[in-house]
mmCIF file of C-alpha atoms in Angstrom:
data_model
loop_
_atom_site.group_PDB
_atom_site.id
_atom_site.type_symbol
_atom_site.label_atom_id
_atom_site.label_comp_id
_atom_site.label_asym_id
_atom_site.label_seq_id
_atom_site.Cartn_x
_atom_site.Cartn_y
_atom_site.Cartn_z
ATOM 1 C CA MET A 12 -34.492 28.126 -4.518
ATOM 2 C CA ASN A 13 -33.715 24.847 -5.861
ATOM 3 C CA GLN A 14 -29.490 26.390 -6.346
ATOM 4 C CA ARG A 15 -29.974 27.590 -2.567
ATOM 5 C CA LYS A 16 -31.231 24.128 -1.876
ATOM 6 C CA THR A 17 -28.099 22.102 -3.291
ATOM 7 C CA TRP A 18 -25.444 24.810 -1.807
ATOM 8 C CA GLY A 19 -26.886 24.209 1.257
ATOM 9 C CA TYR A 20 -26.452 20.403 1.610
ATOM 10 C CA ILE A 21 -22.807 20.899 -0.145
ATOM 11 C CA ALA A 22 -21.487 23.423 1.776
ATOM 12 C CA PRO A 23 -20.945 21.345 4.718
ATOM 13 C CA THR A 24 -18.839 18.696 3.366
ATOM 14 C CA LEU A 25 -16.749 21.313 1.472
ATOM 15 C CA LEU A 26 -16.218 23.640 4.416
ATOM 16 C CA LEU A 27 -15.258 20.527 6.242
ATOM 17 C CA ILE A 28 -13.492 18.706 3.684
ATOM 18 C CA THR A 29 -11.302 22.437 3.424
ATOM 19 C CA LEU A 30 -10.339 22.212 6.854
ATOM 20 C CA LEU A 31 -9.274 19.074 7.341
ATOM 21 C CA VAL A 32 -7.780 18.038 3.961
ATOM 22 C CA TYR A 33 -7.012 21.121 1.263
ATOM 23 C CA ILE A 34 -5.714 23.671 4.478
ATOM 24 C CA PRO A 35 -3.530 20.641 6.180
ATOM 25 C CA VAL A 36 -2.017 19.379 2.742
ATOM 26 C CA LEU A 37 -1.283 23.179 1.949
ATOM 27 C CA LYS A 38 0.581 23.821 4.902
ATOM 28 C CA GLY A 39 2.589 20.748 4.786
ATOM 29 C CA ILE A 40 3.645 22.107 1.298
ATOM 30 C CA ILE A 41 4.611 25.410 2.495
ATOM 31 C CA ILE A 42 6.394 23.566 5.784
ATOM 32 C CA ALA A 43 8.426 21.764 2.725
ATOM 33 C CA PHE A 44 10.241 24.384 1.672
ATOM 34 C CA GLN A 45 10.734 26.043 5.159
ATOM 35 C CA ASN A 46 13.587 25.841 7.514
ATOM 36 C CA TYR A 47 11.679 24.722 10.286
ATOM 37 C CA ASN A 48 13.284 22.230 12.823
ATOM 38 C CA MET A 49 11.841 22.112 16.611
ATOM 39 C CA PHE A 50 15.399 22.068 17.790
ATOM 40 C CA ASN A 51 15.652 25.854 16.727
ATOM 41 C CA ILE A 52 11.994 26.673 16.513
ATOM 42 C CA MET A 53 13.389 31.137 16.685
ATOM 43 C CA ASP A 54 14.440 30.592 13.547
ATOM 44 C CA ILE A 55 11.775 29.350 11.425
ATOM 45 C CA HIS A 56 12.078 30.647 6.973
ATOM 46 C CA PHE A 57 11.908 30.292 3.706
ATOM 47 C CA ASN A 58 15.165 28.033 2.813
ATOM 48 C CA GLY A 59 13.421 27.419 -0.781
ATOM 49 C CA PHE A 60 14.845 23.849 -2.237
ATOM 50 C CA GLN A 61 17.160 22.927 0.539
ATOM 51 C CA ASN A 62 15.308 20.374 2.534
ATOM 52 C CA TYR A 63 15.256 18.520 -1.165
ATOM 53 C CA LYS A 64 18.853 18.453 -1.774
ATOM 54 C CA ASP A 65 19.237 17.852 2.222
ATOM 55 C CA ILE A 66 17.071 14.156 1.728
ATOM 56 C CA ILE A 67 18.788 13.861 -1.442
ATOM 57 C CA ASN A 68 22.442 14.298 -0.621
ATOM 58 C CA ASP A 69 21.929 12.511 3.451
ATOM 59 C CA ARG A 70 24.737 9.993 3.635
ATOM 60 C CA ALA A 71 23.668 8.134 6.453
ATOM 61 C CA PHE A 72 19.853 7.158 4.467
ATOM 62 C CA PRO A 73 21.438 6.950 0.908
ATOM 63 C CA PHE A 74 17.641 8.801 -0.908
ATOM 64 C CA MET A 75 18.609 6.471 -3.898
ATOM 65 C CA GLU A 76 18.607 3.105 -1.330
ATOM 66 C CA VAL A 77 15.003 4.211 0.432
ATOM 67 C CA LEU A 78 13.530 5.391 -3.315
ATOM 68 C CA TYR A 79 14.521 2.001 -4.679
ATOM 69 C CA ASN A 80 12.818 -0.032 -1.187
ATOM 70 C CA THR A 81 10.257 2.212 -1.391
ATOM 71 C CA PHE A 82 9.381 0.795 -5.570
ATOM 72 C CA THR A 83 9.957 -3.345 -4.027
ATOM 73 C CA TRP A 84 7.828 -2.515 -1.341
ATOM 74 C CA VAL A 85 5.054 -1.194 -3.468
ATOM 75 C CA PHE A 86 5.082 -2.936 -7.015
ATOM 76 C CA VAL A 87 5.703 -6.756 -5.560
ATOM 77 C CA SER A 88 3.722 -6.197 -2.393
ATOM 78 C CA LEU A 89 0.852 -4.779 -5.274
ATOM 79 C CA ALA A 90 1.286 -7.784 -7.704
ATOM 80 C CA LEU A 91 1.385 -10.309 -5.248
ATOM 81 C CA GLN A 92 -1.433 -9.327 -3.390
ATOM 82 C CA PHE A 93 -3.158 -8.892 -6.356
ATOM 83 C CA VAL A 94 -2.865 -12.007 -7.800
ATOM 84 C CA LEU A 95 -3.326 -14.099 -4.917
ATOM 85 C CA GLY A 96 -7.089 -11.631 -3.643
ATOM 86 C CA PHE A 97 -7.802 -12.011 -7.613
ATOM 87 C CA SER A 98 -7.468 -15.989 -6.938
ATOM 88 C CA LEU A 99 -9.284 -16.061 -3.742
ATOM 89 C CA ALA A 100 -12.314 -14.591 -5.619
ATOM 90 C CA LEU A 101 -12.609 -17.005 -8.002
ATOM 91 C CA LEU A 102 -12.637 -19.714 -5.275
ATOM 92 C CA LEU A 103 -15.335 -18.298 -3.440
ATOM 93 C CA ARG A 104 -17.868 -17.083 -5.876
ATOM 94 C CA LYS A 105 -19.261 -20.390 -6.194
ATOM 95 C CA PRO A 106 -21.133 -21.218 -3.471
ATOM 96 C CA PHE A 107 -19.979 -24.333 -1.269
ATOM 97 C CA LYS A 108 -21.240 -25.589 2.214
ATOM 98 C CA GLY A 109 -19.880 -23.320 4.996
ATOM 99 C CA ARG A 110 -19.358 -20.451 2.421
ATOM 100 C CA GLY A 111 -20.124 -17.716 4.905
ATOM 101 C CA VAL A 112 -17.976 -18.758 7.728
ATOM 102 C CA TYR A 113 -14.999 -19.602 5.700
ATOM 103 C CA THR A 114 -15.433 -16.109 3.789
ATOM 104 C CA SER A 115 -15.892 -14.429 7.291
ATOM 105 C CA LEU A 116 -12.590 -15.876 9.197
ATOM 106 C CA VAL A 117 -10.590 -15.273 5.577
ATOM 107 C CA PHE A 118 -11.617 -11.495 5.482
ATOM 108 C CA TYR A 119 -11.474 -10.876 9.072
ATOM 109 C CA THR A 120 -7.817 -10.068 8.947
ATOM 110 C CA TRP A 121 -8.482 -7.053 7.187
ATOM 111 C CA ALA A 122 -9.715 -5.600 10.105
ATOM 112 C CA VAL A 123 -6.898 -6.143 12.647
ATOM 113 C CA SER A 124 -4.532 -3.177 12.827
ATOM 114 C CA GLY A 125 -1.444 -2.814 10.875
ATOM 115 C CA PHE A 126 0.826 -2.246 13.991
ATOM 116 C CA ALA A 127 -0.898 -5.276 15.633
ATOM 117 C CA ILE A 128 0.129 -7.709 12.180
ATOM 118 C CA GLY A 129 3.528 -6.279 11.970
ATOM 119 C CA LEU A 130 4.095 -7.516 15.463
ATOM 120 C CA ILE A 131 2.858 -10.889 14.739
ATOM 121 C CA TRP A 132 4.402 -11.398 12.054
ATOM 122 C CA SER A 133 7.804 -9.951 13.754
ATOM 123 C CA TRP A 134 7.417 -12.787 16.389
ATOM 124 C CA MET A 135 6.840 -15.709 13.566
ATOM 125 C CA PHE A 136 10.166 -14.382 12.063
ATOM 126 C CA ASN A 137 12.058 -14.041 14.851
ATOM 127 C CA GLY A 138 15.276 -15.208 14.684
ATOM 128 C CA GLN A 139 15.772 -16.830 17.789
ATOM 129 C CA PHE A 140 12.244 -18.917 18.390
ATOM 130 C CA GLY A 141 10.389 -17.490 15.887
ATOM 131 C CA LEU A 142 7.563 -19.798 14.161
ATOM 132 C CA ILE A 143 8.909 -20.153 10.480
ATOM 133 C CA ASN A 144 12.622 -21.056 11.755
ATOM 134 C CA ASP A 145 11.007 -23.864 14.004
ATOM 135 C CA LEU A 146 9.129 -25.408 11.240
ATOM 136 C CA LEU A 147 11.523 -24.865 8.583
ATOM 137 C CA MET A 148 13.872 -26.950 10.822
ATOM 138 C CA ARG A 149 11.247 -29.775 11.779
ATOM 139 C CA PHE A 150 10.718 -30.388 7.665
ATOM 140 C CA HIS A 151 14.639 -30.550 7.375
ATOM 141 C CA LEU A 152 14.448 -27.373 5.560
ATOM 142 C CA ILE A 153 17.020 -25.263 7.177
ATOM 143 C CA LYS A 154 19.643 -26.395 9.568
ATOM 144 C CA THR A 155 20.524 -23.410 11.710
ATOM 145 C CA PRO A 156 17.811 -20.617 12.375
ATOM 146 C CA ILE A 157 18.165 -17.842 9.437
ATOM 147 C CA GLY A 158 17.623 -14.121 10.974
ATOM 148 C CA PHE A 159 14.833 -13.178 8.786
ATOM 149 C CA LEU A 160 14.584 -9.403 10.187
ATOM 150 C CA SER A 161 18.030 -8.820 11.555
ATOM 151 C CA ASP A 162 19.650 -9.921 7.930
ATOM 152 C CA PRO A 163 19.294 -7.420 5.207
ATOM 153 C CA ARG A 164 19.261 -9.836 3.128
ATOM 154 C CA TYR A 165 15.646 -11.403 3.897
ATOM 155 C CA ALA A 166 14.043 -8.561 5.838
ATOM 156 C CA MET A 167 12.721 -6.591 2.845
ATOM 157 C CA ILE A 168 11.166 -10.195 1.652
ATOM 158 C CA SER A 169 10.031 -10.905 5.091
ATOM 159 C CA VAL A 170 8.326 -7.592 5.530
ATOM 160 C CA ILE A 171 6.744 -7.911 1.774
ATOM 161 C CA ILE A 172 5.155 -11.608 2.949
ATOM 162 C CA ALA A 173 3.408 -9.765 5.874
ATOM 163 C CA ASN A 174 1.871 -6.906 3.772
ATOM 164 C CA VAL A 175 0.686 -9.036 0.822
ATOM 165 C CA TRP A 176 -1.366 -11.406 3.696
ATOM 166 C CA TYR A 177 -2.622 -8.110 4.996
ATOM 167 C CA GLY A 178 -3.901 -7.113 1.702
ATOM 168 C CA ILE A 179 -5.213 -10.076 0.142
ATOM 169 C CA PRO A 180 -8.352 -10.057 1.617
ATOM 170 C CA PHE A 181 -8.920 -6.320 0.340
ATOM 171 C CA PHE A 182 -8.859 -7.936 -3.160
ATOM 172 C CA GLY A 183 -11.014 -10.648 -2.075
ATOM 173 C CA ILE A 184 -14.057 -8.443 -1.090
ATOM 174 C CA MET A 185 -13.863 -6.058 -3.689
ATOM 175 C CA LEU A 186 -13.287 -8.439 -6.628
ATOM 176 C CA LEU A 187 -15.733 -11.159 -5.231
ATOM 177 C CA ALA A 188 -18.573 -8.318 -5.018
ATOM 178 C CA ALA A 189 -17.453 -7.646 -8.824
ATOM 179 C CA LEU A 190 -17.178 -11.097 -9.860
ATOM 180 C CA GLN A 191 -21.065 -11.485 -8.527
ATOM 181 C CA SER A 192 -22.171 -8.716 -10.990
ATOM 182 C CA VAL A 193 -20.585 -10.976 -14.316
ATOM 183 C CA PRO A 194 -23.906 -12.114 -16.006
ATOM 184 C CA ALA A 195 -24.188 -16.106 -16.242
ATOM 185 C CA GLU A 196 -25.677 -15.129 -20.210
ATOM 186 C CA LEU A 197 -22.573 -14.144 -20.799
ATOM 187 C CA TYR A 198 -20.268 -17.296 -20.295
ATOM 188 C CA GLU A 199 -23.202 -19.452 -21.178
ATOM 189 C CA ALA A 200 -22.880 -17.485 -24.364
ATOM 190 C CA ALA A 201 -19.056 -18.195 -24.268
ATOM 191 C CA ARG A 202 -19.799 -21.590 -23.574
ATOM 192 C CA MET A 203 -21.570 -21.758 -26.448
ATOM 193 C CA ASP A 204 -19.015 -20.739 -28.745
ATOM 194 C CA GLY A 205 -16.610 -23.311 -27.545
ATOM 195 C CA ALA A 206 -14.448 -21.022 -24.770
ATOM 196 C CA GLY A 207 -12.472 -23.004 -22.627
ATOM 197 C CA PRO A 208 -12.481 -21.809 -18.593
ATOM 198 C CA TRP A 209 -9.052 -19.505 -19.436
ATOM 199 C CA SER A 210 -10.911 -17.562 -22.941
ATOM 200 C CA GLN A 211 -13.623 -16.935 -19.786
ATOM 201 C CA LEU A 212 -11.542 -15.627 -17.937
ATOM 202 C CA PHE A 213 -9.357 -13.207 -20.460
ATOM 203 C CA ASN A 214 -12.380 -12.537 -22.957
ATOM 204 C CA VAL A 215 -15.236 -12.206 -20.261
ATOM 205 C CA THR A 216 -15.141 -11.941 -17.018
ATOM 206 C CA ILE A 217 -11.816 -9.245 -16.730
ATOM 207 C CA PRO A 218 -13.303 -7.174 -19.571
ATOM 208 C CA PHE A 219 -16.373 -6.787 -17.321
ATOM 209 C CA ILE A 220 -14.790 -6.109 -14.097
ATOM 210 C CA SER A 221 -11.828 -4.041 -15.200
ATOM 211 C CA ALA A 222 -12.864 -0.689 -13.704
ATOM 212 C CA THR A 223 -13.672 -2.818 -10.921
ATOM 213 C CA ILE A 224 -9.758 -3.838 -11.075
ATOM 214 C CA ILE A 225 -8.592 -0.555 -12.257
ATOM 215 C CA SER A 226 -9.983 1.802 -8.848
ATOM 216 C CA THR A 227 -8.848 -1.192 -6.497
ATOM 217 C CA THR A 228 -5.377 -1.383 -7.515
ATOM 218 C CA LEU A 229 -4.833 2.667 -7.371
ATOM 219 C CA LEU A 230 -6.242 2.900 -4.375
ATOM 220 C CA ARG A 231 -4.443 -0.262 -3.139
ATOM 221 C CA MET A 232 -0.994 1.403 -4.764
ATOM 222 C CA MET A 233 -1.439 4.463 -3.231
ATOM 223 C CA TRP A 234 -2.447 3.236 0.555
ATOM 224 C CA ILE A 235 0.571 0.354 0.387
ATOM 225 C CA MET A 236 2.877 3.608 -0.483
ATOM 226 C CA ASN A 237 1.314 5.316 2.727
ATOM 227 C CA PHE A 238 1.756 1.830 4.751
ATOM 228 C CA PRO A 239 4.504 2.044 6.743
ATOM 229 C CA GLU A 240 2.915 0.441 10.261
ATOM 230 C CA ILE A 241 3.823 -3.612 9.482
ATOM 231 C CA ILE A 242 7.520 -2.099 8.390
ATOM 232 C CA TYR A 243 7.528 -0.432 11.532
ATOM 233 C CA GLY A 244 6.380 -3.097 14.024
ATOM 234 C CA MET A 245 8.730 -6.019 12.327
ATOM 235 C CA THR A 246 12.174 -4.044 11.489
ATOM 236 C CA ASN A 247 11.647 -0.237 12.203
ATOM 237 C CA GLY A 248 13.405 0.313 8.288
ATOM 238 C CA GLY A 249 16.569 -2.139 9.605
ATOM 239 C CA PRO A 250 18.807 -3.277 9.598
ATOM 240 C CA ALA A 251 20.963 -1.165 8.089
ATOM 241 C CA ASN A 252 18.366 0.488 5.891
ATOM 242 C CA SER A 253 17.267 -2.495 3.962
ATOM 243 C CA THR A 254 13.878 -1.859 4.465
ATOM 244 C CA ASN A 255 13.629 1.992 5.132
ATOM 245 C CA ILE A 256 10.907 3.691 2.705
ATOM 246 C CA LEU A 257 9.681 6.786 1.865
ATOM 247 C CA ALA A 258 6.711 6.563 3.999
ATOM 248 C CA THR A 259 9.389 5.940 7.524
ATOM 249 C CA TYR A 260 11.899 7.986 6.395
ATOM 250 C CA MET A 261 9.649 10.613 6.794
ATOM 251 C CA ILE A 262 8.247 9.791 10.006
ATOM 252 C CA ASN A 263 11.647 9.301 11.459
ATOM 253 C CA LYS A 264 12.671 13.467 10.292
ATOM 254 C CA ILE A 265 9.472 13.835 12.269
ATOM 255 C CA TYR A 266 9.149 11.944 15.413
ATOM 256 C CA LYS A 267 13.048 11.564 15.715
ATOM 257 C CA GLU A 268 14.810 14.842 14.486
ATOM 258 C CA PHE A 269 12.005 16.640 14.751
ATOM 259 C CA ASN A 270 13.249 18.508 11.165
ATOM 260 C CA TYR A 271 9.325 19.042 10.616
ATOM 261 C CA GLY A 272 10.353 20.925 7.142
ATOM 262 C CA GLN A 273 12.574 17.745 5.893
ATOM 263 C CA GLY A 274 9.613 15.522 6.680
ATOM 264 C CA ALA A 275 7.404 17.573 4.988
ATOM 265 C CA ALA A 276 9.456 17.437 1.134
ATOM 266 C CA ILE A 277 9.578 13.855 2.012
ATOM 267 C CA GLY A 278 5.494 13.619 2.145
ATOM 268 C CA VAL A 279 5.389 16.186 -1.325
ATOM 269 C CA MET A 280 7.494 13.625 -2.528
ATOM 270 C CA ILE A 281 5.666 10.788 -2.426
ATOM 271 C CA MET A 282 2.934 12.995 -3.727
ATOM 272 C CA VAL A 283 3.939 14.034 -6.604
ATOM 273 C CA ILE A 284 5.110 10.556 -6.987
ATOM 274 C CA LEU A 285 1.599 8.838 -6.552
ATOM 275 C CA LEU A 286 0.429 11.813 -8.800
ATOM 276 C CA ILE A 287 3.039 10.533 -11.814
ATOM 277 C CA CYS A 288 1.844 6.824 -11.250
ATOM 278 C CA THR A 289 -1.751 7.504 -11.277
ATOM 279 C CA THR A 290 -1.841 9.264 -14.431
ATOM 280 C CA THR A 291 0.552 6.960 -16.112
ATOM 281 C CA TYR A 292 -1.347 4.217 -15.061
ATOM 282 C CA LEU A 293 -4.845 5.806 -16.001
ATOM 283 C CA SER A 294 -3.661 6.719 -19.799
ATOM 284 C CA MET A 295 -2.410 3.426 -19.845
ATOM 285 C CA THR A 296 -5.559 1.488 -19.190
ATOM 286 C CA ASN A 297 -7.749 4.107 -20.688
ATOM 287 C CA LYS A 298 -5.340 3.807 -24.430
ATOM 288 C CA LYS A 299 -5.936 -0.322 -24.060
ATOM 289 C CA GLU A 300 -10.029 0.050 -23.741
ATOM 290 C CA LEU A 301 -9.740 2.660 -26.461
ATOM 291 C CA GLU A 302 -7.872 -0.307 -28.556
ATOM 292 C CA LEU A 303 -10.625 -3.122 -27.082
#
């Protein structure tokens, strides 16, 4: 009877997950091995690994360049978001007057849509009338405006700055909650042993909240990999392919070329890369925890 009740509670959730997650993913994997182009819908058939070969040999959008852009976008954004978000959480840990209002204002950006943030930052980085160029010229740091979004040398840096600004509140919220769970007795014991602020940080704070750090960095890595909104709003993958990542490449294949087969193949590639990165990261962190 108890087992029936348990399955009665679990079954609706399992059904929804199967219908909304597993079946679409399975269908996407099947399409990745098909010639599935909306311009020739009468000729849908299995073509093995041809979609993957066409993507890797695409001369218009060199695959290795797209892959390099993807790793730069993910890991530079993730590292800066984590360091700045952790610093913000440490600053907000101790109570001060107006902390609630300040925290709300800082964390508000997390509620804004990524595409809207892309449009705002595209105006700020505009090469003719953007705020960033105006400030740099007023402080006599540059003499002529810089085409941040039209020059391939600056385009990736510009979209990463916007992404870092957007992602800091996520780490700030999650790590601040974890920091507030660290017992004050641990810090008192560390101070009695002569530990300074840096020693307390690396020997008390970080080990105590390591589980939160691992889970949040993993989640954020997955989100950044699948987060093309800011790039779409600012550069649309250009100029000259300099900000084209796998996620924007996949969207362009589906919505501009209507090639669902190649779009699904890029989706499978993203899943495989995330699986490899996740497995490697977890094995490295588990090994370090065992050493401690």
